PDB file of C-alpha atoms in Angstrom:
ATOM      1  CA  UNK A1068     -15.228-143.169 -96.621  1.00  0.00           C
ATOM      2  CA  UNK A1069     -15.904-142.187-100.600  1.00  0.00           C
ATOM      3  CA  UNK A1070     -18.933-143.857-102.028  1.00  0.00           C
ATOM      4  CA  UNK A1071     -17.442-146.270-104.262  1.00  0.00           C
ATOM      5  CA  UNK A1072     -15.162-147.812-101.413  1.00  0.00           C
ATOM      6  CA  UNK A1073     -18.388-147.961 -99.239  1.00  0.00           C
ATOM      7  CA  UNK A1074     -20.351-150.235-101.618  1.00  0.00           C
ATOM      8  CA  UNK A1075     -17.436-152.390-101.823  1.00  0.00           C
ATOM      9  CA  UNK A1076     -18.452-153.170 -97.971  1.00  0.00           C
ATOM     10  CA  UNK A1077     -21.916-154.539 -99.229  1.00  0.00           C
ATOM     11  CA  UNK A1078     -23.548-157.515-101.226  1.00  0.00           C
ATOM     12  CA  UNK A1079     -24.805-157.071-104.547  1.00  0.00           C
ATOM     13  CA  UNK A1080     -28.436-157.480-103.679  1.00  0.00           C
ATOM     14  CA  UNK A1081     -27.891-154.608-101.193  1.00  0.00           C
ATOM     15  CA  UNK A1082     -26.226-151.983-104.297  1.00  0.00           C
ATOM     16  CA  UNK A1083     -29.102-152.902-106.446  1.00  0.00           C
ATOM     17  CA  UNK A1084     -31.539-152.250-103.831  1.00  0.00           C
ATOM     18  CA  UNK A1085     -29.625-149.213-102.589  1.00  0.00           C
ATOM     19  CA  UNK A1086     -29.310-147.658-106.126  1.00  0.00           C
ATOM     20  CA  UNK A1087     -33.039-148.014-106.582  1.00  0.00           C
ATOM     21  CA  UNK A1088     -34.079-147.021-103.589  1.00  0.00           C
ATOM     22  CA  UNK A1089     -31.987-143.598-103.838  1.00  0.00           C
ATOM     23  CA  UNK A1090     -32.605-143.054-107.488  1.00  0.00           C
ATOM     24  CA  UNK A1091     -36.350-143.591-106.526  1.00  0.00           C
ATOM     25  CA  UNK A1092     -36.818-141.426-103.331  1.00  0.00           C
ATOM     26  CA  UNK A1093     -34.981-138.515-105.591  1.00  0.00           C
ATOM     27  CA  UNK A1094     -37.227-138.931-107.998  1.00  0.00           C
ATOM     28  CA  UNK A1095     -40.168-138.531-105.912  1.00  0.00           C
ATOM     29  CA  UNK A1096     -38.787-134.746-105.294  1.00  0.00           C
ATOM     30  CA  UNK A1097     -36.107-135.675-101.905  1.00  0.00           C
ATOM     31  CA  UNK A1098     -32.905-134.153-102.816  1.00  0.00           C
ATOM     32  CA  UNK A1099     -30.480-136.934-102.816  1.00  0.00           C
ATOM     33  CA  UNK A1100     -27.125-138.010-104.623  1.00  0.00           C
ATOM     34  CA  UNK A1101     -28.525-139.824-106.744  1.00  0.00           C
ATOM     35  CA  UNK A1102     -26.664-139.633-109.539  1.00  0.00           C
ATOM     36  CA  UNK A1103     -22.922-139.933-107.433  1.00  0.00           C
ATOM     37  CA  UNK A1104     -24.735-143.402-106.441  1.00  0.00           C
ATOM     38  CA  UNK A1105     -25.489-144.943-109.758  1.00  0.00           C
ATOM     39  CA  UNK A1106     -22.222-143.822-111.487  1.00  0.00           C
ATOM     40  CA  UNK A1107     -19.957-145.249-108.707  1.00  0.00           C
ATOM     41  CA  UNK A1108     -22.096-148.589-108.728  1.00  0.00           C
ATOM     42  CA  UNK A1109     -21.831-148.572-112.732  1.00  0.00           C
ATOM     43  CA  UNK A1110     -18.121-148.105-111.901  1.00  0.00           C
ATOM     44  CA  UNK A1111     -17.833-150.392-109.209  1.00  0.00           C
ATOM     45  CA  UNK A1112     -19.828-153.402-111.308  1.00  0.00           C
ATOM     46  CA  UNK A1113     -16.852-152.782-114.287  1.00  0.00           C
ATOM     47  CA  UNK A1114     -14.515-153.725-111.404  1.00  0.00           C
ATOM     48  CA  UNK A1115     -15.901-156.636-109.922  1.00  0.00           C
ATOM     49  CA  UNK A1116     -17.821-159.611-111.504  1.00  0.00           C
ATOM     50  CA  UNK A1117     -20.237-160.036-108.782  1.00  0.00           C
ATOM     51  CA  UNK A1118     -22.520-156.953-109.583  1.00  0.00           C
ATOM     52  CA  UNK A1119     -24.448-157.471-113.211  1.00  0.00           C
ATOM     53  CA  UNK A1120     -24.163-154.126-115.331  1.00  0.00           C
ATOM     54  CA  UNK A1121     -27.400-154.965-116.763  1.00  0.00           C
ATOM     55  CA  UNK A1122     -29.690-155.596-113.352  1.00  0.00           C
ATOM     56  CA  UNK A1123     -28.277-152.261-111.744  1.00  0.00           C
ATOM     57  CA  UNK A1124     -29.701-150.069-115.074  1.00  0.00           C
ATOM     58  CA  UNK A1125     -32.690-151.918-114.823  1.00  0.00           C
ATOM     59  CA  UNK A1126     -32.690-151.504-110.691  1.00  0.00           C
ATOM     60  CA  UNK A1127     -31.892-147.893-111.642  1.00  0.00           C
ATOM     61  CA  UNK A1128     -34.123-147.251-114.460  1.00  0.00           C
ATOM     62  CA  UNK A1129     -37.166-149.004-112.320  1.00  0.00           C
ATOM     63  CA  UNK A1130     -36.076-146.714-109.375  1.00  0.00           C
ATOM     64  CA  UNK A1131     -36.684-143.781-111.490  1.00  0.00           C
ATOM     65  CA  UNK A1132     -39.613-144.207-113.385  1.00  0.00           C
ATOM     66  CA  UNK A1133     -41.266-145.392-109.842  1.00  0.00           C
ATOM     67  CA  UNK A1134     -40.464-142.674-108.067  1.00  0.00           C
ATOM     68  CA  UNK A1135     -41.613-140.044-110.407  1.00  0.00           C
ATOM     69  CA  UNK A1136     -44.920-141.622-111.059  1.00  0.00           C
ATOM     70  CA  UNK A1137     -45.696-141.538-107.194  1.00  0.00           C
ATOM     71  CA  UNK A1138     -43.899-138.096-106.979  1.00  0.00           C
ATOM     72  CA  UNK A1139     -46.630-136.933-110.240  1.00  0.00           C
ATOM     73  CA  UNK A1140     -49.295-138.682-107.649  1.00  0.00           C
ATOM     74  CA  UNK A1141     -48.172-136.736-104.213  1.00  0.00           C
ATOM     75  CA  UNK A1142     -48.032-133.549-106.359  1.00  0.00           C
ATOM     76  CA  UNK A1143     -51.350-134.051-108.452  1.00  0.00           C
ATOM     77  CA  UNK A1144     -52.941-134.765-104.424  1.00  0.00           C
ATOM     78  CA  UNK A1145     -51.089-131.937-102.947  1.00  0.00           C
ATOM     79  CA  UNK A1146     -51.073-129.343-105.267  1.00  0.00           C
ATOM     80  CA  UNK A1147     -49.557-125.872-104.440  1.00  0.00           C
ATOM     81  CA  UNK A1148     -49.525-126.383-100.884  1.00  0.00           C
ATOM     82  CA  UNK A1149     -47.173-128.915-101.319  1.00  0.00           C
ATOM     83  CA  UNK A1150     -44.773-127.166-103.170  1.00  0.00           C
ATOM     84  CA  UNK A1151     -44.899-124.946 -99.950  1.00  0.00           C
ATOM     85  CA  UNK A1152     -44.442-127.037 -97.630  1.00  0.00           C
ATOM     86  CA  UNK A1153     -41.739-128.497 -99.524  1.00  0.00           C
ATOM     87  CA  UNK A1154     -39.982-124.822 -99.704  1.00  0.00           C
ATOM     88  CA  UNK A1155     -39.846-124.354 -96.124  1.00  0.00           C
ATOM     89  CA  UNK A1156     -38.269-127.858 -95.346  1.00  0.00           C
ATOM     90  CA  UNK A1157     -36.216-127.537 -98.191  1.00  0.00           C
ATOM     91  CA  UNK A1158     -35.370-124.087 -98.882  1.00  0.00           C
ATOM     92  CA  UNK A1159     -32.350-124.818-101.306  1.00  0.00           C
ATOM     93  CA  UNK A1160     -33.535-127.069-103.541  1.00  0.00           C
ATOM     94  CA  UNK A1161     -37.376-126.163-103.259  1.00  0.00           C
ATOM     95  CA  UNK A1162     -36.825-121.918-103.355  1.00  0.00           C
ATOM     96  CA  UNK A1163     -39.391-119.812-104.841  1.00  0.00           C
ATOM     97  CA  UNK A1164     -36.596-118.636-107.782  1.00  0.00           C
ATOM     98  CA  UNK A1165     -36.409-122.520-108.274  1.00  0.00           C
ATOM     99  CA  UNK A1166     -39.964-123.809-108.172  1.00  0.00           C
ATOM    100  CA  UNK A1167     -40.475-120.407-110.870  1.00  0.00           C
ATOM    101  CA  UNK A1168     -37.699-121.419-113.205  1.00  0.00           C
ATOM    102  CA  UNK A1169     -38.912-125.455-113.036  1.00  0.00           C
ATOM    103  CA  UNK A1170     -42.327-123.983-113.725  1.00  0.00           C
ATOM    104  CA  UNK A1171     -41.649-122.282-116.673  1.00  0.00           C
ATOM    105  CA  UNK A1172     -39.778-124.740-118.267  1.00  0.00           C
ATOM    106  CA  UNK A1173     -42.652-127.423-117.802  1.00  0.00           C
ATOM    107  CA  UNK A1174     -45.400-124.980-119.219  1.00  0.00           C
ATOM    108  CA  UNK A1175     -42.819-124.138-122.372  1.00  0.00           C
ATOM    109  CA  UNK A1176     -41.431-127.469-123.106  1.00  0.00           C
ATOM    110  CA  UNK A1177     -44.037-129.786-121.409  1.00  0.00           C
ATOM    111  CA  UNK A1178     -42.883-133.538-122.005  1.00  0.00           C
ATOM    112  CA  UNK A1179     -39.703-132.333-123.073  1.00  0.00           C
ATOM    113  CA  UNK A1180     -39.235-130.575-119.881  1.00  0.00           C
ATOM    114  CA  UNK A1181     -39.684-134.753-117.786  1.00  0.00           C
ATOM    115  CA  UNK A1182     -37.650-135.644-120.477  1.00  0.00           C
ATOM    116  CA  UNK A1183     -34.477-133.672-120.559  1.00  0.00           C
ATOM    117  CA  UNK A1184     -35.328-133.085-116.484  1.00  0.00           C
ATOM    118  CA  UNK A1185     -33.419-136.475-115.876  1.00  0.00           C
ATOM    119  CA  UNK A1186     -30.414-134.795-116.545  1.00  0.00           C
ATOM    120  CA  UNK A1187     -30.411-131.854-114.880  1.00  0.00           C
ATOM    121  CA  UNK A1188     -29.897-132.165-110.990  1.00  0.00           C
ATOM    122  CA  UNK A1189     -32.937-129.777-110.179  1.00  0.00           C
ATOM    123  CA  UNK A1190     -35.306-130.705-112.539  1.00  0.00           C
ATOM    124  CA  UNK A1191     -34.687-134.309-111.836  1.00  0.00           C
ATOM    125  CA  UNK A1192     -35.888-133.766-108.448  1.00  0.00           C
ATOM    126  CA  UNK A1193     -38.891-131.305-109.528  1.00  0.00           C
ATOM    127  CA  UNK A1194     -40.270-133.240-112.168  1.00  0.00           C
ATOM    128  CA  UNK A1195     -42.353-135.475-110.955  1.00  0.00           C
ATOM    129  CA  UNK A1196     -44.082-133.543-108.078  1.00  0.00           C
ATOM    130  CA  UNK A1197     -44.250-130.733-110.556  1.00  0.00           C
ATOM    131  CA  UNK A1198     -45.659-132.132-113.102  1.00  0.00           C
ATOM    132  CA  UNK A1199     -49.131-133.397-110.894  1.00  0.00           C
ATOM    133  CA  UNK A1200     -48.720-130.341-109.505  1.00  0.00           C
ATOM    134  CA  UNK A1201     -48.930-128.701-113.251  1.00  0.00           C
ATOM    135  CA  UNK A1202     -52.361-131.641-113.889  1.00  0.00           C
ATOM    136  CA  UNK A1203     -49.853-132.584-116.816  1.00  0.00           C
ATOM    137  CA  UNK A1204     -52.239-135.459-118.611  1.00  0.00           C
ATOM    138  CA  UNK A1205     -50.792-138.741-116.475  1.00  0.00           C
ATOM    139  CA  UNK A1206     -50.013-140.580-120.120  1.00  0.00           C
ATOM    140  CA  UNK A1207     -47.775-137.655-121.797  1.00  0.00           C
ATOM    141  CA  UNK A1208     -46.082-138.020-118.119  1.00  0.00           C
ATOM    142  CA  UNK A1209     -45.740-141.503-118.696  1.00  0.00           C
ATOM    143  CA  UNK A1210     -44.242-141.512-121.493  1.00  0.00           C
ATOM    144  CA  UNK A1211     -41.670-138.907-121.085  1.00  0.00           C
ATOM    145  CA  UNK A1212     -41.150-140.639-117.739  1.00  0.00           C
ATOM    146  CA  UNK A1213     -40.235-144.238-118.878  1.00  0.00           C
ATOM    147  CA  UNK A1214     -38.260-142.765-121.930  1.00  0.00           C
ATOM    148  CA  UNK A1215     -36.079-140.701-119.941  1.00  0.00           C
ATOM    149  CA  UNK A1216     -35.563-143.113-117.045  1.00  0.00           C
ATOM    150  CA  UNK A1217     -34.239-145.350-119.582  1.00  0.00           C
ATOM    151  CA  UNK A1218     -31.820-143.139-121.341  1.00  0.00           C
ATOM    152  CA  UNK A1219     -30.761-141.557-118.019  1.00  0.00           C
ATOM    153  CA  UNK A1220     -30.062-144.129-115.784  1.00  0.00           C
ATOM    154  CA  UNK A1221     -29.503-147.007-118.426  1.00  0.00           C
ATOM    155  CA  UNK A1222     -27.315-144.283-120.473  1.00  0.00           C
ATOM    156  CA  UNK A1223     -25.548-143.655-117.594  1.00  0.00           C
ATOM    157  CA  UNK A1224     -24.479-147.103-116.165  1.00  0.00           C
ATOM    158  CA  UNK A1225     -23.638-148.345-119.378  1.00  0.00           C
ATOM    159  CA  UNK A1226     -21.183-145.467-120.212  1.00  0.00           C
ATOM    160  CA  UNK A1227     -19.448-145.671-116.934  1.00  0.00           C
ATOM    161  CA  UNK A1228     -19.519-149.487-117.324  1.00  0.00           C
ATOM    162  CA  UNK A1229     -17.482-149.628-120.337  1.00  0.00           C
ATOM    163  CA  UNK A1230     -15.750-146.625-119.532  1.00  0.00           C
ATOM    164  CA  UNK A1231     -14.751-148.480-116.571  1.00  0.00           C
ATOM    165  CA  UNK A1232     -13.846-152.162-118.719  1.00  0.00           C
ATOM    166  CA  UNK A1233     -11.447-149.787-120.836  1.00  0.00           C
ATOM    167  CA  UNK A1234      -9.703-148.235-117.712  1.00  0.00           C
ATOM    168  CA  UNK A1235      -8.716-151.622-115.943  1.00  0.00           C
ATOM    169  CA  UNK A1236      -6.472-152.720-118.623  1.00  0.00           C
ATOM    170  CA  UNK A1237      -4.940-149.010-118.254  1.00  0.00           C
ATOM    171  CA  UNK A1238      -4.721-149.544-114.701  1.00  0.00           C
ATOM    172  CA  UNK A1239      -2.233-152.064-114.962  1.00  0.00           C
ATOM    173  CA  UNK A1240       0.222-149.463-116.814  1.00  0.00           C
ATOM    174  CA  UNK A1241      -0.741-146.473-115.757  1.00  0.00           C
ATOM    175  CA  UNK A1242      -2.267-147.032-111.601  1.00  0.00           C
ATOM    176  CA  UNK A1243      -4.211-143.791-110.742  1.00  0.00           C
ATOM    177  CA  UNK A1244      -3.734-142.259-114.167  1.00  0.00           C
ATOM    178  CA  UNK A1245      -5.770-144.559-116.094  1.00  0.00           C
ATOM    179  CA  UNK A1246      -8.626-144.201-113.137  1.00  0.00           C
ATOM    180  CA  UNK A1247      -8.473-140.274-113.640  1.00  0.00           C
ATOM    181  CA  UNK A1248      -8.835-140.494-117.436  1.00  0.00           C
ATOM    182  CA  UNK A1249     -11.339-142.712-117.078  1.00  0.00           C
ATOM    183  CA  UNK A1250     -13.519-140.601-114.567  1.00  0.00           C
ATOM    184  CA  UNK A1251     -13.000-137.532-116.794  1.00  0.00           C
ATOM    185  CA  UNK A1252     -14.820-139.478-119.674  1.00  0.00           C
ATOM    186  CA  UNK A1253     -17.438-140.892-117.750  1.00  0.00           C
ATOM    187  CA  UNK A1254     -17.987-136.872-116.716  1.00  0.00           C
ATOM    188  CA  UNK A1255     -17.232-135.291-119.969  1.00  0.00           C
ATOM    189  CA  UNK A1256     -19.775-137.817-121.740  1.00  0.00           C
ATOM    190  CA  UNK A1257     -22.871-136.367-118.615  1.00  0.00           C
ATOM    191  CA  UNK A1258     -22.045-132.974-119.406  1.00  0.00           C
ATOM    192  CA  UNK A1259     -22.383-133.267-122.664  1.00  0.00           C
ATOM    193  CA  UNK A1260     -25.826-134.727-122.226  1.00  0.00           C
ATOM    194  CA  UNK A1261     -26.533-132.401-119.329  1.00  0.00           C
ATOM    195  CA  UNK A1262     -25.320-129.302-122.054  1.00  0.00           C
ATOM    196  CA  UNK A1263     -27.602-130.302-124.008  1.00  0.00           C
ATOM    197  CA  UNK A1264     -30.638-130.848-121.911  1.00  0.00           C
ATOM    198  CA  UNK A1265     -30.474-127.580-120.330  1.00  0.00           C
ATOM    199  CA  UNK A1266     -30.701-125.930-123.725  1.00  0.00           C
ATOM    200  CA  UNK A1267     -34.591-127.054-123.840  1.00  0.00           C
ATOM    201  CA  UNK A1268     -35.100-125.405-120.705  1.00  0.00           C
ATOM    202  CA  UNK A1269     -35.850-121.493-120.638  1.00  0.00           C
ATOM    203  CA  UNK A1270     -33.607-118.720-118.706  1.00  0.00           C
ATOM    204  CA  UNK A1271     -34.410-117.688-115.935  1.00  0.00           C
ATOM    205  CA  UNK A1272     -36.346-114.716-115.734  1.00  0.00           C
ATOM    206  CA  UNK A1273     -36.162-111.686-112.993  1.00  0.00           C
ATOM    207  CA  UNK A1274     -39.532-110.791-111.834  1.00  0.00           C
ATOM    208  CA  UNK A1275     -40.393-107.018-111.819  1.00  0.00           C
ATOM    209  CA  UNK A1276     -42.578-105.905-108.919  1.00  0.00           C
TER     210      UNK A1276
END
């Protein structure tokens, strides 16, 4: 069962609470989908009247900026051992290559780095960890924190929102077509912010030994 047609199943309470609770736990550095979560709500709530627009970003937004504060707290506690640990339970996401690259980037762009990190996949998951990890000072973490949990996940369910309003009245000329067009939108407008985020970050470089 897709995503979208699975939170059709379920209450509003229980999408708010599930898209904060996702958001949230990836935040604090456990790879999930995230992101598939809050744009299929955003385009479920354009759909149906019961689920506000405005309490999922905020249930999203408040997800994010919670989880990366106590993912800053487990990493400022855990420190390097943590990022270990974390590699052999999650080799894929948590790879030395991965935890180098994330590294540099923080060092280089510091607050930029939490920042643009909420809209990159990886970095959204590193960022918080990584940064108490890193002994970032908790207040420039804060603030990059609660500005990029708004733009991200406010951003985000607003643009698929109204993406969404202008596809129903397409729908009813057009069926799956209009639906297509307006996923491809809602996509093309992340990219674009996802582009442009991963130009702060450094490349990758190839260490010599």
């Amino acid at each position: 069962m897709h995503v979208q047609e699975w939170l059709e199943t379920v209450p509003a309470v229980a999408v708010y609470a599930l898209v904060g609770l996702v958001i949230g736990l990836e935040s604090l550095g456990i790879p999930l989908p995230g992101e598939i979560i809050l744009v299929s709500s955003a385009l479920l709530a354009s759909q149906h009247g019961d689920i506000d627009p405005m309490v999922l970003g905020a249930c999203a937004t408040a997800g994010a900026i919670i989880g990366d504060s106590i993912g800053y707290a487990i990493g400022r506690k855990g420190g390097r051992p943590l990022l270990a640990w974390l590699g052999a339970k999650f080799p894929r996401h948590f790879s030395e290559g991965h935890i180098a690259t994330a590294e540099r980037s923080f060092k280089k762009w510091g607050m930029w780095a939490v920042f643009f990190g909420r809209f990159v996949a990886l970095l959204r998951i590193f960022a918080g960890p990584l940064a108490g990890v890193l002994r970032m000072p908790y207040w420039k973490f804060l603030i990059a924190n609660v500005l990029g949990g708004i733009v991200w996940a406010g951003g985000t369910t607003a643009v698929i929102y109204y993406v969404g309003i202008v596809a129903e009245s397409w729908l009813k000329r057009f069926s799956w077509l209009g639906l297509v067009l307006a996923v491809l939108i809602g996509v093309t407008s992340m990219l674009v912010l996802k582009r442009k985020a991963k130009k702060a970050a450094p490349e990758p470089v190839v260490a010599v030994e």
